[in-house]
Amino acid sequence: MTPLTLEQLQQYDQQDLLAHKRAEFTLPEQSIYFDGNSLGAMPSCALQRAKDVLERQWSQDLIQSWNSNQWIDLPFKVGEQIGRLIGAGSGQVICCDSTSVNLFKVLSCALLMQPKRTVVLTQQGNFPTDLYMVQGLTRLLGESRCQLVEVPEQGLEQALTSDVAVLMLTQVDFRSGRLLDIQRLTQIAHEQGVLVIVDLAHSAGALPVELDTWQVDFAVGCGYKYLNGGPGAPAFLYAAKRHHAQIHQPLSGWMGHKAPFSFSPQYVKSDGIEQFLTGTPAVISMSVLDAALQVFSDVSMQQIREKSLGLTRCFHQLVQQQAALAELSLITPLKPEERGSQLAYQHPAAYALCQALIKRGVIADFRAPDILRLGFTPLYLRYVDLWQAVEILSDIVVSKEYLKPEYAIRQKVT
Amino acid sequence: MTPLTLEQLQQYDQQDLLAHKRAEFTLPEQSIYFDGNSLGAMPSCALQRAKDVLERQWSQDLIQSWNSNQWIDLPFKVGEQIGRLIGAGSGQVICCDSTSVNLFKVLSCALLMQPKRTVVLTQQGNFPTDLYMVQGLTRLLGESRCQLVEVPEQGLEQALTSDVAVLMLTQVDFRSGRLLDIQRLTQIAHEQGVLVIVDLAHSAGALPVELDTWQVDFAVGCGYKYLNGGPGAPAFLYAAKRHHAQIHQPLSGWMGHKAPFSFSPQYVKSDGIEQFLTGTPAVISMSVLDAALQVFSDVSMQQIREKSLGLTRCFHQLVQQQAALAELSLITPLKPEERGSQLAYQHPAAYALCQALIKRGVIADFRAPDILRLGFTPLYLRYVDLWQAVEILSDIVVSKEYLKPEYAIRQKVT
């Protein structure tokens, strides 16, 4: 393979149809940011919106803002915007709570829909909070009604037996970056009468998702990663319209009531996707997410995917070109259809490498026990950034800088 | 009784030990705000904090803020601040999620602790979302494990039979403003082996609460009413330390794990109050609440309570002095020990009166079917405001302004 040069990367940037999007973000000047899969960077419009929500909507319009500034419509409005990015037709996505809480809602619905089945089947190594939420439900309902079964990814199909109520999948693995074929798995699950819940934490805003086409039953996902909604931004929940009439989610708070302001003592669920609302939404955080989503208004998920694949391909090629980096072992699949928008390298000193990179302004992250993880966000990452990052990484290894004692001390990691 | 004069009210303001607090809020100039029990006004420091969280912490420090800007400590730190306002010793209050979601957590805990008892007993007319959350739990667990029983307040004591697992009370009624004697009810409940959950939505920040002294088991409450945390601010949850070791809340997300960043597949709950955390906290909204709580740092709840009782007493006296307002019928108890920080008047045209008041800059609210509700927030309401508000209300009645067709149309009410 012809070695990749800085000039070639500069040329990619010049040809990049998404290059102009970077200017819509406020980024730290001296950093290269590979952690948009943990916390997306700040779109400048988000700051403007936050100021308006506090300075005008809250402080001046006060309680009337629920109507005059449409706070009451935010969960639905933000849900609609996210829906467009994940292939969901109108009225099937709502913004609320956290991913974990939303997962509890859809898990409960799915189990209640399948009273004779008890197993929640998932892939081994799924994101811990997904596993924990099932474990919590088991503790509440007992093992006779909810059991978590984890199997290696290649064994999922075989494990879809008649006692499986739900197949719970995360589309892109948070460690390895492996991308599952949700359409295929959904079809197989449905053939066995199994409902499908997909966690889109590492896919929404990163790659094309087609929930309606794939006939997924329920999905949840995160507002603060590739959607750039700000730290701890509210999450989202998708429920296919065909299920809306018969489902009952147990976190039935007043915002999910058909007529919340009638203050009636009996819960009557809303007909639509609003039935998944629980308490009063975090308006400030949700408004920031609402504004942040504007950066997606003039780009397609296909464009984002193409650049994402270009960035990860080039980065790995640059790593391979550096003899010093031979010890970095890629655990992300090389086939484009099998990888998300991140690269994960195993290395015995991954923690120290990550700390040394951060010290030099290359913000990557570490996942225990030995993974250096880099997220690639096509809206604000440039091809030339990859060159610089790999140069720094190589220098850290060659100079043995990462062996400094300050990088060996394991501190609280996020 | 000697009539209350404007001069007398001006004198009260001059003597008011809390008078200086008003300057710490950004308030609309032309309004008198009686809706701090729905959405507290904005402390100016909240805006400064929001700007810092976006401009510096998020946009510049990005993911590292979890440690460098202590985002990870926010739920506990904010919980501690709220704890001081509700008589909770350290390590028993955490800030997270919504009041409804938190109620689900403590309800589940309490039911799991009392496997042979099934009833959740509550006062008739309790805030709907509290009822709805129990109804949701019943739907999930079945009536054999969870049953909601509502009885009139005066019948609570008698209804504490051996099948009652939990007595779920709201300290201050959202409609009438009636204040319950939680200490007494808790003692009686405990004598019957019943656990007590208290909803502090209309009491935290409004009046002295002594959870530890009263030996309440669990409590939940709201960040956006008297705590002034901003629209949809995160809520809080109290769990008495004596229960921490044996309880298991089912919304067991990764932030409640003993070691969240070990990413282990098995949930092991945190030892302390952090076990009630679920997903990633809404950092922007929670930071705003954190800042807003600073306004309580140099005042005591006793001072707040004294002014609150003074404000409600004076307001009602002014209403009584106006012959035109004879049709307003107070449903809030007159005894100080039986009322919270609000007044509620029944009137056949309550909705129109409320709309006409708002039009004239007096922000009150309406609760179906016929209640005009006014919240009194001692940190930013002046005695002279009461005079002006009652003058306007009287004028609206005398002039029959409230009969204008524009006020008769019932629109979406918040």
PDB file of N, CA, C and O in Angstrom, chain B residues 338-384:
ATOM      1  N   GLU B 338     -50.607  24.361  60.283  1.00  0.00           N
ATOM      2  CA  GLU B 338     -51.315  23.523  59.306  1.00  0.00           C
ATOM      3  C   GLU B 338     -51.202  24.040  57.879  1.00  0.00           C
ATOM      4  O   GLU B 338     -51.857  23.528  56.970  1.00  0.00           O
ATOM      5  N   ARG B 339     -50.421  25.091  57.681  1.00  0.00           N
ATOM      6  CA  ARG B 339     -50.309  25.565  56.299  1.00  0.00           C
ATOM      7  C   ARG B 339     -48.852  25.678  55.847  1.00  0.00           C
ATOM      8  O   ARG B 339     -47.953  25.972  56.626  1.00  0.00           O
ATOM      9  N   GLY B 340     -48.664  25.420  54.560  1.00  0.00           N
ATOM     10  CA  GLY B 340     -47.349  25.546  53.959  1.00  0.00           C
ATOM     11  C   GLY B 340     -47.093  26.986  53.562  1.00  0.00           C
ATOM     12  O   GLY B 340     -47.487  27.908  54.276  1.00  0.00           O
ATOM     13  N   SER B 341     -46.484  27.194  52.403  1.00  0.00           N
ATOM     14  CA  SER B 341     -46.130  28.545  51.986  1.00  0.00           C
ATOM     15  C   SER B 341     -46.976  28.998  50.800  1.00  0.00           C
ATOM     16  O   SER B 341     -46.484  29.640  49.877  1.00  0.00           O
ATOM     17  N   GLN B 342     -48.243  28.625  50.843  1.00  0.00           N
ATOM     18  CA  GLN B 342     -49.116  29.050  49.747  1.00  0.00           C
ATOM     19  C   GLN B 342     -50.518  29.308  50.290  1.00  0.00           C
ATOM     20  O   GLN B 342     -50.856  28.889  51.399  1.00  0.00           O
ATOM     21  N   LEU B 343     -51.315  30.011  49.502  1.00  0.00           N
ATOM     22  CA  LEU B 343     -52.724  30.206  49.821  1.00  0.00           C
ATOM     23  C   LEU B 343     -53.529  29.763  48.615  1.00  0.00           C
ATOM     24  O   LEU B 343     -53.151  30.019  47.470  1.00  0.00           O
ATOM     25  N   ALA B 344     -54.642  29.098  48.873  1.00  0.00           N
ATOM     26  CA  ALA B 344     -55.496  28.628  47.789  1.00  0.00           C
ATOM     27  C   ALA B 344     -56.914  29.102  48.055  1.00  0.00           C
ATOM     28  O   ALA B 344     -57.453  28.899  49.148  1.00  0.00           O
ATOM     29  N   TYR B 345     -57.469  29.779  47.063  1.00  0.00           N
ATOM     30  CA  TYR B 345     -58.829  30.306  47.184  1.00  0.00           C
ATOM     31  C   TYR B 345     -59.733  29.632  46.164  1.00  0.00           C
ATOM     32  O   TYR B 345     -59.387  29.553  44.984  1.00  0.00           O
ATOM     33  N   GLN B 346     -60.875  29.204  46.657  1.00  0.00           N
ATOM     34  CA  GLN B 346     -61.878  28.710  45.719  1.00  0.00           C
ATOM     35  C   GLN B 346     -62.701  29.881  45.215  1.00  0.00           C
ATOM     36  O   GLN B 346     -63.037  30.797  45.989  1.00  0.00           O
ATOM     37  N   HIS B 347     -63.000  29.867  43.924  1.00  0.00           N
ATOM     38  CA  HIS B 347     -63.849  30.897  43.330  1.00  0.00           C
ATOM     39  C   HIS B 347     -64.403  30.327  42.042  1.00  0.00           C
ATOM     40  O   HIS B 347     -63.664  29.710  41.271  1.00  0.00           O
ATOM     41  N   PRO B 348     -65.698  30.511  41.791  1.00  0.00           N
ATOM     42  CA  PRO B 348     -66.281  29.918  40.568  1.00  0.00           C
ATOM     43  C   PRO B 348     -65.563  30.382  39.299  1.00  0.00           C
ATOM     44  O   PRO B 348     -65.503  29.636  38.315  1.00  0.00           O
ATOM     45  N   ALA B 349     -65.006  31.587  39.322  1.00  0.00           N
ATOM     46  CA  ALA B 349     -64.320  32.102  38.130  1.00  0.00           C
ATOM     47  C   ALA B 349     -62.805  32.112  38.341  1.00  0.00           C
ATOM     48  O   ALA B 349     -62.085  32.966  37.819  1.00  0.00           O
ATOM     49  N   ALA B 350     -62.304  31.133  39.087  1.00  0.00           N
ATOM     50  CA  ALA B 350     -60.873  31.136  39.422  1.00  0.00           C
ATOM     51  C   ALA B 350     -59.984  31.193  38.183  1.00  0.00           C
ATOM     52  O   ALA B 350     -58.971  31.902  38.158  1.00  0.00           O
ATOM     53  N   TYR B 351     -60.388  30.468  37.154  1.00  0.00           N
ATOM     54  CA  TYR B 351     -59.546  30.451  35.953  1.00  0.00           C
ATOM     55  C   TYR B 351     -59.442  31.842  35.321  1.00  0.00           C
ATOM     56  O   TYR B 351     -58.346  32.327  35.012  1.00  0.00           O
ATOM     57  N   ALA B 352     -60.588  32.494  35.171  1.00  0.00           N
ATOM     58  CA  ALA B 352     -60.603  33.831  34.560  1.00  0.00           C
ATOM     59  C   ALA B 352     -59.871  34.844  35.445  1.00  0.00           C
ATOM     60  O   ALA B 352     -59.122  35.697  34.951  1.00  0.00           O
ATOM     61  N   LEU B 353     -60.077  34.749  36.736  1.00  0.00           N
ATOM     62  CA  LEU B 353     -59.376  35.653  37.653  1.00  0.00           C
ATOM     63  C   LEU B 353     -57.862  35.509  37.500  1.00  0.00           C
ATOM     64  O   LEU B 353     -57.127  36.494  37.439  1.00  0.00           O
ATOM     65  N   CYS B 354     -57.425  34.256  37.421  1.00  0.00           N
ATOM     66  CA  CYS B 354     -55.994  33.987  37.300  1.00  0.00           C
ATOM     67  C   CYS B 354     -55.441  34.567  36.000  1.00  0.00           C
ATOM     68  O   CYS B 354     -54.385  35.211  35.988  1.00  0.00           O
ATOM     69  N   GLN B 355     -56.176  34.376  34.920  1.00  0.00           N
ATOM     70  CA  GLN B 355     -55.724  34.914  33.630  1.00  0.00           C
ATOM     71  C   GLN B 355     -55.674  36.438  33.645  1.00  0.00           C
ATOM     72  O   GLN B 355     -54.739  37.055  33.125  1.00  0.00           O
ATOM     73  N   ALA B 356     -56.683  37.035  34.242  1.00  0.00           N
ATOM     74  CA  ALA B 356     -56.709  38.507  34.315  1.00  0.00           C
ATOM     75  C   ALA B 356     -55.564  39.024  35.187  1.00  0.00           C
ATOM     76  O   ALA B 356     -54.941  40.045  34.883  1.00  0.00           O
ATOM     77  N   LEU B 357     -55.283  38.331  36.256  1.00  0.00           N
ATOM     78  CA  LEU B 357     -54.158  38.709  37.120  1.00  0.00           C
ATOM     79  C   LEU B 357     -52.836  38.664  36.349  1.00  0.00           C
ATOM     80  O   LEU B 357     -52.018  39.583  36.416  1.00  0.00           O
ATOM     81  N   ILE B 358     -52.649  37.562  35.615  1.00  0.00           N
ATOM     82  CA  ILE B 358     -51.402  37.392  34.855  1.00  0.00           C
ATOM     83  C   ILE B 358     -51.253  38.531  33.847  1.00  0.00           C
ATOM     84  O   ILE B 358     -50.184  39.116  33.690  1.00  0.00           O
ATOM     85  N   LYS B 359     -52.365  38.853  33.202  1.00  0.00           N
ATOM     86  CA  LYS B 359     -52.357  39.951  32.226  1.00  0.00           C
ATOM     87  C   LYS B 359     -51.901  41.255  32.883  1.00  0.00           C
ATOM     88  O   LYS B 359     -51.259  42.093  32.252  1.00  0.00           O
ATOM     89  N   ARG B 360     -52.221  41.407  34.153  1.00  0.00           N
ATOM     90  CA  ARG B 360     -51.843  42.622  34.871  1.00  0.00           C
ATOM     91  C   ARG B 360     -50.509  42.472  35.597  1.00  0.00           C
ATOM     92  O   ARG B 360     -50.136  43.317  36.416  1.00  0.00           O
ATOM     93  N   GLY B 361     -49.800  41.381  35.329  1.00  0.00           N
ATOM     94  CA  GLY B 361     -48.460  41.217  35.904  1.00  0.00           C
ATOM     95  C   GLY B 361     -48.415  40.535  37.253  1.00  0.00           C
ATOM     96  O   GLY B 361     -47.352  40.456  37.877  1.00  0.00           O
ATOM     97  N   VAL B 362     -49.554  40.032  37.701  1.00  0.00           N
ATOM     98  CA  VAL B 362     -49.555  39.291  38.965  1.00  0.00           C
ATOM     99  C   VAL B 362     -49.617  37.799  38.613  1.00  0.00           C
ATOM    100  O   VAL B 362     -50.647  37.286  38.192  1.00  0.00           O
ATOM    101  N   ILE B 363     -48.464  37.138  38.763  1.00  0.00           N
ATOM    102  CA  ILE B 363     -48.373  35.760  38.271  1.00  0.00           C
ATOM    103  C   ILE B 363     -48.789  34.792  39.378  1.00  0.00           C
ATOM    104  O   ILE B 363     -48.029  34.477  40.287  1.00  0.00           O
ATOM    105  N   ALA B 364     -50.009  34.320  39.255  1.00  0.00           N
ATOM    106  CA  ALA B 364     -50.535  33.306  40.174  1.00  0.00           C
ATOM    107  C   ALA B 364     -50.780  32.063  39.332  1.00  0.00           C
ATOM    108  O   ALA B 364     -50.470  32.041  38.149  1.00  0.00           O
ATOM    109  N   ASP B 365     -51.333  31.031  39.924  1.00  0.00           N
ATOM    110  CA  ASP B 365     -51.770  29.949  39.037  1.00  0.00           C
ATOM    111  C   ASP B 365     -53.096  29.338  39.438  1.00  0.00           C
ATOM    112  O   ASP B 365     -53.674  29.641  40.474  1.00  0.00           O
ATOM    113  N   PHE B 366     -53.596  28.546  38.521  1.00  0.00           N
ATOM    114  CA  PHE B 366     -54.927  27.978  38.613  1.00  0.00           C
ATOM    115  C   PHE B 366     -54.797  26.471  38.732  1.00  0.00           C
ATOM    116  O   PHE B 366     -53.982  25.863  38.062  1.00  0.00           O
ATOM    117  N   ARG B 367     -55.586  25.876  39.617  1.00  0.00           N
ATOM    118  CA  ARG B 367     -55.636  24.424  39.683  1.00  0.00           C
ATOM    119  C   ARG B 367     -57.093  24.000  39.562  1.00  0.00           C
ATOM    120  O   ARG B 367     -57.960  24.516  40.288  1.00  0.00           O
ATOM    121  N   ALA B 368     -57.323  23.113  38.618  1.00  0.00           N
ATOM    122  CA  ALA B 368     -58.691  22.676  38.325  1.00  0.00           C
ATOM    123  C   ALA B 368     -59.347  22.094  39.583  1.00  0.00           C
ATOM    124  O   ALA B 368     -58.659  21.482  40.395  1.00  0.00           O
ATOM    125  N   PRO B 369     -60.630  22.253  39.793  1.00  0.00           N
ATOM    126  CA  PRO B 369     -61.536  22.932  38.854  1.00  0.00           C
ATOM    127  C   PRO B 369     -61.714  24.428  39.138  1.00  0.00           C
ATOM    128  O   PRO B 369     -62.096  25.162  38.250  1.00  0.00           O
ATOM    129  N   ASP B 370     -61.427  24.888  40.341  1.00  0.00           N
ATOM    130  CA  ASP B 370     -61.844  26.259  40.680  1.00  0.00           C
ATOM    131  C   ASP B 370     -60.931  26.911  41.713  1.00  0.00           C
ATOM    132  O   ASP B 370     -61.384  27.667  42.557  1.00  0.00           O
ATOM    133  N   ILE B 371     -59.640  26.606  41.642  1.00  0.00           N
ATOM    134  CA  ILE B 371     -58.730  27.116  42.669  1.00  0.00           C
ATOM    135  C   ILE B 371     -57.729  28.123  42.112  1.00  0.00           C
ATOM    136  O   ILE B 371     -57.042  27.859  41.116  1.00  0.00           O
ATOM    137  N   LEU B 372     -57.693  29.269  42.775  1.00  0.00           N
ATOM    138  CA  LEU B 372     -56.663  30.269  42.505  1.00  0.00           C
ATOM    139  C   LEU B 372     -55.574  30.042  43.544  1.00  0.00           C
ATOM    140  O   LEU B 372     -55.832  30.119  44.746  1.00  0.00           O
ATOM    141  N   ARG B 373     -54.364  29.736  43.068  1.00  0.00           N
ATOM    142  CA  ARG B 373     -53.304  29.337  43.977  1.00  0.00           C
ATOM    143  C   ARG B 373     -52.169  30.351  43.943  1.00  0.00           C
ATOM    144  O   ARG B 373     -51.729  30.755  42.870  1.00  0.00           O
ATOM    145  N   LEU B 374     -51.726  30.767  45.119  1.00  0.00           N
ATOM    146  CA  LEU B 374     -50.630  31.733  45.199  1.00  0.00           C
ATOM    147  C   LEU B 374     -49.527  31.178  46.086  1.00  0.00           C
ATOM    148  O   LEU B 374     -49.765  30.808  47.239  1.00  0.00           O
ATOM    149  N   GLY B 375     -48.326  31.126  45.552  1.00  0.00           N
ATOM    150  CA  GLY B 375     -47.176  30.663  46.319  1.00  0.00           C
ATOM    151  C   GLY B 375     -46.405  31.860  46.852  1.00  0.00           C
ATOM    152  O   GLY B 375     -46.284  32.882  46.170  1.00  0.00           O
ATOM    153  N   PHE B 376     -45.895  31.744  48.060  1.00  0.00           N
ATOM    154  CA  PHE B 376     -45.180  32.856  48.703  1.00  0.00           C
ATOM    155  C   PHE B 376     -43.737  32.441  48.953  1.00  0.00           C
ATOM    156  O   PHE B 376     -43.468  31.512  49.715  1.00  0.00           O
ATOM    157  N   THR B 377     -42.826  33.134  48.297  1.00  0.00           N
ATOM    158  CA  THR B 377     -41.411  32.786  48.368  1.00  0.00           C
ATOM    159  C   THR B 377     -40.667  33.886  49.105  1.00  0.00           C
ATOM    160  O   THR B 377     -40.394  34.951  48.533  1.00  0.00           O
ATOM    161  N   PRO B 378     -40.329  33.642  50.374  1.00  0.00           N
ATOM    162  CA  PRO B 378     -39.767  34.683  51.236  1.00  0.00           C
ATOM    163  C   PRO B 378     -38.436  35.267  50.756  1.00  0.00           C
ATOM    164  O   PRO B 378     -38.087  36.368  51.165  1.00  0.00           O
ATOM    165  N   LEU B 379     -37.735  34.555  49.891  1.00  0.00           N
ATOM    166  CA  LEU B 379     -36.439  35.075  49.468  1.00  0.00           C
ATOM    167  C   LEU B 379     -36.557  36.232  48.487  1.00  0.00           C
ATOM    168  O   LEU B 379     -35.626  37.015  48.343  1.00  0.00           O
ATOM    169  N   TYR B 380     -37.660  36.321  47.776  1.00  0.00           N
ATOM    170  CA  TYR B 380     -37.736  37.433  46.807  1.00  0.00           C
ATOM    171  C   TYR B 380     -39.080  38.166  46.773  1.00  0.00           C
ATOM    172  O   TYR B 380     -39.267  39.068  45.959  1.00  0.00           O
ATOM    173  N   LEU B 381     -39.988  37.809  47.657  1.00  0.00           N
ATOM    174  CA  LEU B 381     -41.269  38.519  47.693  1.00  0.00           C
ATOM    175  C   LEU B 381     -41.237  39.562  48.813  1.00  0.00           C
ATOM    176  O   LEU B 381     -40.725  39.288  49.903  1.00  0.00           O
ATOM    177  N   ARG B 382     -41.775  40.749  48.499  1.00  0.00           N
ATOM    178  CA  ARG B 382     -41.815  41.821  49.512  1.00  0.00           C
ATOM    179  C   ARG B 382     -43.234  41.960  50.066  1.00  0.00           C
ATOM    180  O   ARG B 382     -44.207  41.646  49.377  1.00  0.00           O
ATOM    181  N   TYR B 383     -43.322  42.521  51.246  1.00  0.00           N
ATOM    182  CA  TYR B 383     -44.652  42.769  51.819  1.00  0.00           C
ATOM    183  C   TYR B 383     -45.453  43.749  50.962  1.00  0.00           C
ATOM    184  O   TYR B 383     -46.654  43.582  50.769  1.00  0.00           O
ATOM    185  N   VAL B 384     -44.771  44.765  50.429  1.00  0.00           N
ATOM    186  CA  VAL B 384     -45.522  45.734  49.608  1.00  0.00           C
ATOM    187  C   VAL B 384     -46.084  45.108  48.340  1.00  0.00           C
ATOM    188  O   VAL B 384     -47.081  45.580  47.798  1.00  0.00           O
TER     189      VAL B 384
END
